[in-house]
């Protein structure tokens, strides 16, 4: 690509902000600066002065530029059941999710679903994700091929589930291991793609299948592990009855060697202190999914307790339990969930959890999540305000002083009021992959 320079208000993080520290030194704010993107799609530099004539210049003065959002837990096929009424987790799976996922046995459905999902991620400002496919090998194949075509950093895997699921959605240990091996051989480490061993949750895998998942992780360095843990009280009770000899739900995964430093476990609402210590010791990650936790009525995640225990927390949509692919909606819900739990978290902590913090959770901090020279230029340009209400709020916030705490007021109002309509452009490895059409007057 042509070396490109973009002028905008640049915002990223150079460390992890405290949960409630508005004047955080971790914030890097460079208004009206140029972001220089090399021909190889990596960030070359950030500077105040315009670069020379050999740079193609794009002037987004007065707009915000951030690293593209990273969604550390999202289900591609569940776009088909997003916003389904009336159930908690286990009924929601049986009533809506399993029937929808069964359709992905058809390669045409899997292919069209993957394309629709990846384009939708980009149209919501999410340039990277850790994604659940379905139990069908073709569904993971289609996602990985689609991500490759778009140059995206994508982590996914076929779901493992060999028990407590409808016949059409159950695999078996031998076939599942063969499918995983084939997918790993074809995709893992190819460009920006990586494979995640993906047992759906402890309840839908036999002991033999969990053991197989552990063998895959031990056999192939660099594989990810993604699953769910301690999301819902009925689910926790069910898992306790299925695995009566394990101390806790998390203990089932630990016993099979699944708690690695590349393990991303969604939810973790009903973990205890010993679980949190075990996660921190393993270097495993929690994906906090506030929109989903509210929608399914699962509970209030203890972000403060996780952080105090040294567990890395990133923010994730968990669509279709979550109701929006837009990470700004996830973050706004994250603030509200934490408010209910008695903790006020800053815009900085929230944004960090969907950018630099998420990249670090995936062990990809050198590549993603910041505007550091050398990082891949996955970046998004956003309008500060869409519509008169947000515009008025932004005008008032701008009248504040120049400190980071003053800036916080503006950025917090932005993340609370903005959504994908504010997204102007998404770039992946420097290439423009989404551009907003003309905004209606
Ligand atoms: N637990 C097991 N499967 C799922 C799923 O698809 N979504 C959520 N939110 N939790 C799960
Ligand atoms: Zn999930």
PDB file of C-alpha atoms in Angstrom, residues 49-320:
ATOM      1  CA  UNK A  49       4.155  18.102  11.977  1.00  0.00           C
ATOM      2  CA  UNK A  50       2.849  16.996   8.566  1.00  0.00           C
ATOM      3  CA  UNK A  51       5.112  14.494   6.766  1.00  0.00           C
ATOM      4  CA  UNK A  52       6.638  15.114   3.317  1.00  0.00           C
ATOM      5  CA  UNK A  53       5.193  14.715  -0.159  1.00  0.00           C
ATOM      6  CA  UNK A  54       5.889  10.998  -0.382  1.00  0.00           C
ATOM      7  CA  UNK A  55       3.074  10.363   2.162  1.00  0.00           C
ATOM      8  CA  UNK A  56      -0.565  10.106   1.097  1.00  0.00           C
ATOM      9  CA  UNK A  57      -2.311  12.411   3.594  1.00  0.00           C
ATOM     10  CA  UNK A  58      -5.772  12.002   5.084  1.00  0.00           C
ATOM     11  CA  UNK A  59      -7.041  14.850   7.201  1.00  0.00           C
ATOM     12  CA  UNK A  60      -9.466  13.741   9.914  1.00  0.00           C
ATOM     13  CA  UNK A  61      -8.840  16.815  12.054  1.00  0.00           C
ATOM     14  CA  UNK A  62     -11.478  17.065  14.794  1.00  0.00           C
ATOM     15  CA  UNK A  63     -12.024  13.302  14.850  1.00  0.00           C
ATOM     16  CA  UNK A  64     -10.798  10.651  17.253  1.00  0.00           C
ATOM     17  CA  UNK A  65      -8.393   7.890  16.205  1.00  0.00           C
ATOM     18  CA  UNK A  66      -7.922   4.795  18.386  1.00  0.00           C
ATOM     19  CA  UNK A  67      -6.443   1.364  17.944  1.00  0.00           C
ATOM     20  CA  UNK A  68      -9.129  -0.883  16.457  1.00  0.00           C
ATOM     21  CA  UNK A  69     -11.183  -2.606  19.125  1.00  0.00           C
ATOM     22  CA  UNK A  70     -10.401  -6.192  20.027  1.00  0.00           C
ATOM     23  CA  UNK A  71     -13.271  -8.462  21.079  1.00  0.00           C
ATOM     24  CA  UNK A  72     -11.861 -11.309  23.172  1.00  0.00           C
ATOM     25  CA  UNK A  73     -15.075 -13.360  23.251  1.00  0.00           C
ATOM     26  CA  UNK A  74     -17.769 -13.434  20.575  1.00  0.00           C
ATOM     27  CA  UNK A  75     -19.799 -16.145  18.800  1.00  0.00           C
ATOM     28  CA  UNK A  76     -19.985 -15.699  15.013  1.00  0.00           C
ATOM     29  CA  UNK A  77     -23.081 -17.878  14.382  1.00  0.00           C
ATOM     30  CA  UNK A  78     -25.038 -16.155  17.129  1.00  0.00           C
ATOM     31  CA  UNK A  79     -25.690 -13.066  15.012  1.00  0.00           C
ATOM     32  CA  UNK A  80     -28.659 -15.208  13.987  1.00  0.00           C
ATOM     33  CA  UNK A  81     -30.095 -15.194  17.547  1.00  0.00           C
ATOM     34  CA  UNK A  82     -28.907 -11.847  18.909  1.00  0.00           C
ATOM     35  CA  UNK A  83     -31.713 -10.153  20.881  1.00  0.00           C
ATOM     36  CA  UNK A  84     -33.784 -13.271  21.618  1.00  0.00           C
ATOM     37  CA  UNK A  85     -36.330 -12.824  24.391  1.00  0.00           C
ATOM     38  CA  UNK A  86     -36.939 -14.212  27.779  1.00  0.00           C
ATOM     39  CA  UNK A  87     -34.360 -16.768  28.989  1.00  0.00           C
ATOM     40  CA  UNK A  88     -31.385 -17.353  31.242  1.00  0.00           C
ATOM     41  CA  UNK A  89     -28.280 -19.119  29.961  1.00  0.00           C
ATOM     42  CA  UNK A  90     -29.261 -22.803  29.885  1.00  0.00           C
ATOM     43  CA  UNK A  91     -32.746 -22.224  28.431  1.00  0.00           C
ATOM     44  CA  UNK A  92     -31.319 -19.666  26.017  1.00  0.00           C
ATOM     45  CA  UNK A  93     -28.839 -22.261  24.709  1.00  0.00           C
ATOM     46  CA  UNK A  94     -31.537 -24.873  24.200  1.00  0.00           C
ATOM     47  CA  UNK A  95     -34.250 -22.585  22.877  1.00  0.00           C
ATOM     48  CA  UNK A  96     -32.323 -20.313  20.536  1.00  0.00           C
ATOM     49  CA  UNK A  97     -28.609 -20.983  20.259  1.00  0.00           C
ATOM     50  CA  UNK A  98     -28.336 -24.689  19.577  1.00  0.00           C
ATOM     51  CA  UNK A  99     -30.987 -24.676  16.805  1.00  0.00           C
ATOM     52  CA  UNK A 100     -29.283 -21.685  15.154  1.00  0.00           C
ATOM     53  CA  UNK A 101     -25.830 -23.258  15.334  1.00  0.00           C
ATOM     54  CA  UNK A 102     -27.130 -26.526  13.832  1.00  0.00           C
ATOM     55  CA  UNK A 103     -27.732 -24.687  10.547  1.00  0.00           C
ATOM     56  CA  UNK A 104     -23.955 -24.174  10.171  1.00  0.00           C
ATOM     57  CA  UNK A 105     -23.493 -27.802   9.141  1.00  0.00           C
ATOM     58  CA  UNK A 106     -24.365 -26.508   5.673  1.00  0.00           C
ATOM     59  CA  UNK A 107     -21.175 -25.095   4.081  1.00  0.00           C
ATOM     60  CA  UNK A 108     -23.140 -22.395   2.269  1.00  0.00           C
ATOM     61  CA  UNK A 109     -24.649 -21.198   5.562  1.00  0.00           C
ATOM     62  CA  UNK A 110     -21.246 -21.344   7.279  1.00  0.00           C
ATOM     63  CA  UNK A 111     -19.560 -19.395   4.500  1.00  0.00           C
ATOM     64  CA  UNK A 112     -22.231 -16.693   4.248  1.00  0.00           C
ATOM     65  CA  UNK A 113     -22.393 -16.427   8.045  1.00  0.00           C
ATOM     66  CA  UNK A 114     -18.625 -15.971   8.359  1.00  0.00           C
ATOM     67  CA  UNK A 115     -18.552 -13.263   5.699  1.00  0.00           C
ATOM     68  CA  UNK A 116     -21.477 -11.423   7.256  1.00  0.00           C
ATOM     69  CA  UNK A 117     -19.927 -11.656  10.713  1.00  0.00           C
ATOM     70  CA  UNK A 118     -16.464 -10.401   9.713  1.00  0.00           C
ATOM     71  CA  UNK A 119     -17.871  -7.487   7.726  1.00  0.00           C
ATOM     72  CA  UNK A 120     -20.116  -6.618  10.665  1.00  0.00           C
ATOM     73  CA  UNK A 121     -17.155  -6.666  13.090  1.00  0.00           C
ATOM     74  CA  UNK A 122     -15.303  -4.170  10.898  1.00  0.00           C
ATOM     75  CA  UNK A 123     -18.395  -1.983  10.498  1.00  0.00           C
ATOM     76  CA  UNK A 124     -18.515  -1.770  14.311  1.00  0.00           C
ATOM     77  CA  UNK A 125     -14.851  -0.776  14.717  1.00  0.00           C
ATOM     78  CA  UNK A 126     -13.600  -4.192  15.832  1.00  0.00           C
ATOM     79  CA  UNK A 127     -10.536  -5.188  13.870  1.00  0.00           C
ATOM     80  CA  UNK A 128      -9.523  -8.325  15.823  1.00  0.00           C
ATOM     81  CA  UNK A 129     -11.344 -10.995  17.780  1.00  0.00           C
ATOM     82  CA  UNK A 130     -11.287 -14.337  19.538  1.00  0.00           C
ATOM     83  CA  UNK A 131     -14.314 -16.045  18.050  1.00  0.00           C
ATOM     84  CA  UNK A 132     -16.385 -19.151  18.691  1.00  0.00           C
ATOM     85  CA  UNK A 133     -17.392 -20.927  15.481  1.00  0.00           C
ATOM     86  CA  UNK A 134     -19.818 -23.879  15.726  1.00  0.00           C
ATOM     87  CA  UNK A 135     -19.060 -27.561  16.261  1.00  0.00           C
ATOM     88  CA  UNK A 136     -18.667 -27.933  12.490  1.00  0.00           C
ATOM     89  CA  UNK A 137     -15.148 -27.830  11.086  1.00  0.00           C
ATOM     90  CA  UNK A 138     -16.407 -25.889   8.061  1.00  0.00           C
ATOM     91  CA  UNK A 139     -17.566 -23.018  10.285  1.00  0.00           C
ATOM     92  CA  UNK A 140     -14.027 -22.435  11.610  1.00  0.00           C
ATOM     93  CA  UNK A 141     -12.561 -22.899   8.124  1.00  0.00           C
ATOM     94  CA  UNK A 142     -14.892 -20.239   6.733  1.00  0.00           C
ATOM     95  CA  UNK A 143     -14.026 -17.726   9.469  1.00  0.00           C
ATOM     96  CA  UNK A 144     -10.284 -18.235   9.066  1.00  0.00           C
ATOM     97  CA  UNK A 145     -10.461 -17.945   5.270  1.00  0.00           C
ATOM     98  CA  UNK A 146     -12.552 -14.784   5.576  1.00  0.00           C
ATOM     99  CA  UNK A 147     -10.166 -13.231   8.100  1.00  0.00           C
ATOM    100  CA  UNK A 148      -7.197 -14.073   5.885  1.00  0.00           C
ATOM    101  CA  UNK A 149      -8.837 -12.334   2.941  1.00  0.00           C
ATOM    102  CA  UNK A 150      -9.345  -9.224   5.098  1.00  0.00           C
ATOM    103  CA  UNK A 151      -5.858  -9.299   6.691  1.00  0.00           C
ATOM    104  CA  UNK A 152      -7.407  -9.543  10.166  1.00  0.00           C
ATOM    105  CA  UNK A 153      -5.837 -10.970  13.324  1.00  0.00           C
ATOM    106  CA  UNK A 154      -8.374 -13.665  14.183  1.00  0.00           C
ATOM    107  CA  UNK A 155      -8.335 -16.442  16.728  1.00  0.00           C
ATOM    108  CA  UNK A 156     -10.970 -19.132  16.405  1.00  0.00           C
ATOM    109  CA  UNK A 157     -11.655 -22.829  16.577  1.00  0.00           C
ATOM    110  CA  UNK A 158     -14.357 -25.374  16.028  1.00  0.00           C
ATOM    111  CA  UNK A 159     -16.450 -25.840  19.168  1.00  0.00           C
ATOM    112  CA  UNK A 160     -15.919 -29.085  21.065  1.00  0.00           C
ATOM    113  CA  UNK A 161     -19.118 -30.600  22.465  1.00  0.00           C
ATOM    114  CA  UNK A 162     -19.718 -34.320  22.733  1.00  0.00           C
ATOM    115  CA  UNK A 163     -22.378 -34.524  25.452  1.00  0.00           C
ATOM    116  CA  UNK A 164     -25.493 -32.751  26.765  1.00  0.00           C
ATOM    117  CA  UNK A 165     -26.277 -31.250  23.380  1.00  0.00           C
ATOM    118  CA  UNK A 166     -28.648 -32.100  20.511  1.00  0.00           C
ATOM    119  CA  UNK A 167     -27.550 -35.017  18.292  1.00  0.00           C
ATOM    120  CA  UNK A 168     -26.885 -32.734  15.341  1.00  0.00           C
ATOM    121  CA  UNK A 169     -24.426 -30.669  17.374  1.00  0.00           C
ATOM    122  CA  UNK A 170     -22.412 -33.404  19.070  1.00  0.00           C
ATOM    123  CA  UNK A 171     -18.970 -34.436  17.887  1.00  0.00           C
ATOM    124  CA  UNK A 172     -16.942 -37.349  19.239  1.00  0.00           C
ATOM    125  CA  UNK A 173     -13.420 -37.374  20.587  1.00  0.00           C
ATOM    126  CA  UNK A 174     -11.762 -39.099  17.636  1.00  0.00           C
ATOM    127  CA  UNK A 175     -13.447 -37.024  14.930  1.00  0.00           C
ATOM    128  CA  UNK A 176     -13.025 -33.801  16.889  1.00  0.00           C
ATOM    129  CA  UNK A 177      -9.310 -34.399  17.408  1.00  0.00           C
ATOM    130  CA  UNK A 178      -8.856 -35.110  13.697  1.00  0.00           C
ATOM    131  CA  UNK A 179     -10.812 -31.960  12.772  1.00  0.00           C
ATOM    132  CA  UNK A 180      -8.751 -29.827  15.168  1.00  0.00           C
ATOM    133  CA  UNK A 181      -5.489 -31.252  13.840  1.00  0.00           C
ATOM    134  CA  UNK A 182      -6.546 -30.513  10.259  1.00  0.00           C
ATOM    135  CA  UNK A 183      -7.551 -26.944  11.127  1.00  0.00           C
ATOM    136  CA  UNK A 184      -4.333 -26.360  13.083  1.00  0.00           C
ATOM    137  CA  UNK A 185      -2.206 -27.680  10.227  1.00  0.00           C
ATOM    138  CA  UNK A 186      -3.994 -25.495   7.713  1.00  0.00           C
ATOM    139  CA  UNK A 187      -4.336 -22.250   9.640  1.00  0.00           C
ATOM    140  CA  UNK A 188      -2.460 -21.917  12.946  1.00  0.00           C
ATOM    141  CA  UNK A 189       0.347 -19.380  12.590  1.00  0.00           C
ATOM    142  CA  UNK A 190      -0.529 -18.577   8.986  1.00  0.00           C
ATOM    143  CA  UNK A 191      -0.148 -14.803   8.754  1.00  0.00           C
ATOM    144  CA  UNK A 192      -2.341 -13.262  11.447  1.00  0.00           C
ATOM    145  CA  UNK A 193      -4.404 -16.368  12.149  1.00  0.00           C
ATOM    146  CA  UNK A 194      -4.275 -18.570  15.214  1.00  0.00           C
ATOM    147  CA  UNK A 195      -6.204 -21.596  16.396  1.00  0.00           C
ATOM    148  CA  UNK A 196      -8.081 -21.797  19.675  1.00  0.00           C
ATOM    149  CA  UNK A 197      -9.026 -25.115  21.257  1.00  0.00           C
ATOM    150  CA  UNK A 198     -12.669 -24.369  22.051  1.00  0.00           C
ATOM    151  CA  UNK A 199     -14.525 -26.659  24.460  1.00  0.00           C
ATOM    152  CA  UNK A 200     -17.902 -24.896  24.737  1.00  0.00           C
ATOM    153  CA  UNK A 201     -18.048 -25.311  28.534  1.00  0.00           C
ATOM    154  CA  UNK A 202     -17.434 -28.105  30.999  1.00  0.00           C
ATOM    155  CA  UNK A 203     -21.043 -29.312  30.812  1.00  0.00           C
ATOM    156  CA  UNK A 204     -20.923 -30.189  27.099  1.00  0.00           C
ATOM    157  CA  UNK A 205     -17.600 -32.057  27.055  1.00  0.00           C
ATOM    158  CA  UNK A 206     -16.898 -35.530  28.401  1.00  0.00           C
ATOM    159  CA  UNK A 207     -13.825 -36.220  30.528  1.00  0.00           C
ATOM    160  CA  UNK A 208     -12.288 -37.858  27.454  1.00  0.00           C
ATOM    161  CA  UNK A 209     -12.886 -34.783  25.323  1.00  0.00           C
ATOM    162  CA  UNK A 210     -11.448 -32.388  27.913  1.00  0.00           C
ATOM    163  CA  UNK A 211      -8.388 -34.648  28.111  1.00  0.00           C
ATOM    164  CA  UNK A 212      -8.079 -34.493  24.323  1.00  0.00           C
ATOM    165  CA  UNK A 213      -8.241 -30.680  24.471  1.00  0.00           C
ATOM    166  CA  UNK A 214      -5.382 -30.732  26.983  1.00  0.00           C
ATOM    167  CA  UNK A 215      -3.362 -33.011  24.687  1.00  0.00           C
ATOM    168  CA  UNK A 216      -3.805 -30.630  21.750  1.00  0.00           C
ATOM    169  CA  UNK A 217      -2.559 -27.719  23.846  1.00  0.00           C
ATOM    170  CA  UNK A 218       0.452 -29.667  25.023  1.00  0.00           C
ATOM    171  CA  UNK A 219       1.255 -30.840  21.481  1.00  0.00           C
ATOM    172  CA  UNK A 220       1.101 -27.472  19.683  1.00  0.00           C
ATOM    173  CA  UNK A 221       2.869 -24.455  21.175  1.00  0.00           C
ATOM    174  CA  UNK A 222       1.069 -21.145  20.855  1.00  0.00           C
ATOM    175  CA  UNK A 223      -2.467 -22.526  20.646  1.00  0.00           C
ATOM    176  CA  UNK A 224      -5.177 -20.601  22.465  1.00  0.00           C
ATOM    177  CA  UNK A 225      -7.832 -22.072  24.722  1.00  0.00           C
ATOM    178  CA  UNK A 226     -11.245 -20.434  24.908  1.00  0.00           C
ATOM    179  CA  UNK A 227     -14.262 -21.491  26.904  1.00  0.00           C
ATOM    180  CA  UNK A 228     -16.872 -20.294  29.408  1.00  0.00           C
ATOM    181  CA  UNK A 229     -16.647 -20.494  33.192  1.00  0.00           C
ATOM    182  CA  UNK A 230     -18.916 -19.666  36.133  1.00  0.00           C
ATOM    183  CA  UNK A 231     -21.377 -17.536  34.182  1.00  0.00           C
ATOM    184  CA  UNK A 232     -24.718 -18.444  35.708  1.00  0.00           C
ATOM    185  CA  UNK A 233     -25.753 -19.976  39.034  1.00  0.00           C
ATOM    186  CA  UNK A 234     -27.752 -22.850  37.535  1.00  0.00           C
ATOM    187  CA  UNK A 235     -24.849 -23.622  35.204  1.00  0.00           C
ATOM    188  CA  UNK A 236     -22.393 -23.647  38.119  1.00  0.00           C
ATOM    189  CA  UNK A 237     -24.637 -26.031  40.083  1.00  0.00           C
ATOM    190  CA  UNK A 238     -24.982 -28.310  37.041  1.00  0.00           C
ATOM    191  CA  UNK A 239     -21.222 -28.458  36.472  1.00  0.00           C
ATOM    192  CA  UNK A 240     -20.720 -29.224  40.194  1.00  0.00           C
ATOM    193  CA  UNK A 241     -23.103 -32.179  39.849  1.00  0.00           C
ATOM    194  CA  UNK A 242     -21.355 -33.425  36.700  1.00  0.00           C
ATOM    195  CA  UNK A 243     -17.851 -33.165  38.208  1.00  0.00           C
ATOM    196  CA  UNK A 244     -18.390 -33.869  41.918  1.00  0.00           C
ATOM    197  CA  UNK A 245     -14.720 -34.540  42.642  1.00  0.00           C
ATOM    198  CA  UNK A 246     -13.412 -31.164  41.469  1.00  0.00           C
ATOM    199  CA  UNK A 247     -13.143 -28.379  44.025  1.00  0.00           C
ATOM    200  CA  UNK A 248     -14.714 -25.899  41.625  1.00  0.00           C
ATOM    201  CA  UNK A 249     -15.858 -25.324  38.035  1.00  0.00           C
ATOM    202  CA  UNK A 250     -12.461 -23.817  37.223  1.00  0.00           C
ATOM    203  CA  UNK A 251     -10.824 -26.892  38.745  1.00  0.00           C
ATOM    204  CA  UNK A 252     -12.309 -29.065  35.955  1.00  0.00           C
ATOM    205  CA  UNK A 253     -10.364 -27.075  33.387  1.00  0.00           C
ATOM    206  CA  UNK A 254      -7.224 -26.932  35.519  1.00  0.00           C
ATOM    207  CA  UNK A 255      -7.209 -30.719  35.987  1.00  0.00           C
ATOM    208  CA  UNK A 256      -7.120 -31.181  32.203  1.00  0.00           C
ATOM    209  CA  UNK A 257      -4.275 -28.731  31.594  1.00  0.00           C
ATOM    210  CA  UNK A 258      -6.508 -26.108  29.996  1.00  0.00           C
ATOM    211  CA  UNK A 259      -5.470 -23.149  32.166  1.00  0.00           C
ATOM    212  CA  UNK A 260      -2.591 -21.768  30.152  1.00  0.00           C
ATOM    213  CA  UNK A 261      -1.361 -18.225  29.654  1.00  0.00           C
ATOM    214  CA  UNK A 262      -3.214 -18.270  26.345  1.00  0.00           C
ATOM    215  CA  UNK A 263      -6.514 -19.294  27.939  1.00  0.00           C
ATOM    216  CA  UNK A 264      -9.402 -16.831  27.632  1.00  0.00           C
ATOM    217  CA  UNK A 265     -12.303 -17.760  29.903  1.00  0.00           C
ATOM    218  CA  UNK A 266     -15.538 -15.851  29.454  1.00  0.00           C
ATOM    219  CA  UNK A 267     -17.503 -14.469  32.431  1.00  0.00           C
ATOM    220  CA  UNK A 268     -16.031 -15.810  35.692  1.00  0.00           C
ATOM    221  CA  UNK A 269     -18.824 -14.131  37.642  1.00  0.00           C
ATOM    222  CA  UNK A 270     -19.159 -16.907  40.239  1.00  0.00           C
ATOM    223  CA  UNK A 271     -15.480 -17.669  40.840  1.00  0.00           C
ATOM    224  CA  UNK A 272     -14.106 -17.555  44.379  1.00  0.00           C
ATOM    225  CA  UNK A 273     -10.804 -16.229  45.717  1.00  0.00           C
ATOM    226  CA  UNK A 274      -9.025 -19.555  45.302  1.00  0.00           C
ATOM    227  CA  UNK A 275     -10.162 -19.719  41.647  1.00  0.00           C
ATOM    228  CA  UNK A 276      -8.934 -16.196  41.018  1.00  0.00           C
ATOM    229  CA  UNK A 277      -5.552 -17.032  42.534  1.00  0.00           C
ATOM    230  CA  UNK A 278      -5.376 -20.134  40.356  1.00  0.00           C
ATOM    231  CA  UNK A 279      -6.160 -18.100  37.250  1.00  0.00           C
ATOM    232  CA  UNK A 280      -3.556 -15.485  38.121  1.00  0.00           C
ATOM    233  CA  UNK A 281      -0.918 -18.158  38.789  1.00  0.00           C
ATOM    234  CA  UNK A 282      -1.640 -19.738  35.403  1.00  0.00           C
ATOM    235  CA  UNK A 283      -1.603 -16.359  33.613  1.00  0.00           C
ATOM    236  CA  UNK A 284      -5.083 -17.132  32.266  1.00  0.00           C
ATOM    237  CA  UNK A 285      -7.490 -14.364  31.262  1.00  0.00           C
ATOM    238  CA  UNK A 286     -11.080 -13.413  31.969  1.00  0.00           C
ATOM    239  CA  UNK A 287     -13.242 -11.906  29.251  1.00  0.00           C
ATOM    240  CA  UNK A 288     -15.768  -9.674  31.041  1.00  0.00           C
ATOM    241  CA  UNK A 289     -18.967  -9.601  28.957  1.00  0.00           C
ATOM    242  CA  UNK A 290     -21.249  -7.009  30.576  1.00  0.00           C
ATOM    243  CA  UNK A 291     -23.871  -6.740  27.856  1.00  0.00           C
ATOM    244  CA  UNK A 292     -24.383 -10.500  27.909  1.00  0.00           C
ATOM    245  CA  UNK A 293     -24.358 -10.624  31.714  1.00  0.00           C
ATOM    246  CA  UNK A 294     -27.137  -8.031  31.830  1.00  0.00           C
ATOM    247  CA  UNK A 295     -29.168  -9.498  28.976  1.00  0.00           C
ATOM    248  CA  UNK A 296     -29.119 -13.091  30.252  1.00  0.00           C
ATOM    249  CA  UNK A 297     -29.403 -11.927  33.868  1.00  0.00           C
ATOM    250  CA  UNK A 298     -26.228 -13.814  34.766  1.00  0.00           C
ATOM    251  CA  UNK A 299     -24.823 -11.572  37.521  1.00  0.00           C
ATOM    252  CA  UNK A 300     -22.360  -8.785  38.275  1.00  0.00           C
ATOM    253  CA  UNK A 301     -18.719  -9.548  37.520  1.00  0.00           C
ATOM    254  CA  UNK A 302     -16.234  -8.576  40.250  1.00  0.00           C
ATOM    255  CA  UNK A 303     -13.684  -6.684  38.191  1.00  0.00           C
ATOM    256  CA  UNK A 304     -12.015  -5.210  41.285  1.00  0.00           C
ATOM    257  CA  UNK A 305     -11.571  -8.632  42.891  1.00  0.00           C
ATOM    258  CA  UNK A 306     -10.147 -10.108  39.691  1.00  0.00           C
ATOM    259  CA  UNK A 307      -7.722  -7.249  39.340  1.00  0.00           C
ATOM    260  CA  UNK A 308      -6.704  -7.410  42.992  1.00  0.00           C
ATOM    261  CA  UNK A 309      -5.913 -11.108  42.491  1.00  0.00           C
ATOM    262  CA  UNK A 310      -3.730 -10.253  39.485  1.00  0.00           C
ATOM    263  CA  UNK A 311      -6.035 -11.688  36.821  1.00  0.00           C
ATOM    264  CA  UNK A 312      -5.943  -9.878  33.481  1.00  0.00           C
ATOM    265  CA  UNK A 313      -9.427  -8.750  32.402  1.00  0.00           C
ATOM    266  CA  UNK A 314     -10.482  -7.744  28.905  1.00  0.00           C
ATOM    267  CA  UNK A 315     -13.889  -6.573  27.674  1.00  0.00           C
ATOM    268  CA  UNK A 316     -15.899  -8.679  25.261  1.00  0.00           C
ATOM    269  CA  UNK A 317     -19.299  -8.553  23.561  1.00  0.00           C
ATOM    270  CA  UNK A 318     -20.293 -12.236  23.846  1.00  0.00           C
ATOM    271  CA  UNK A 319     -22.765 -11.732  21.000  1.00  0.00           C
ATOM    272  CA  UNK A 320     -25.411 -13.268  20.828  1.00  0.00           C
TER     273      UNK A 320
END
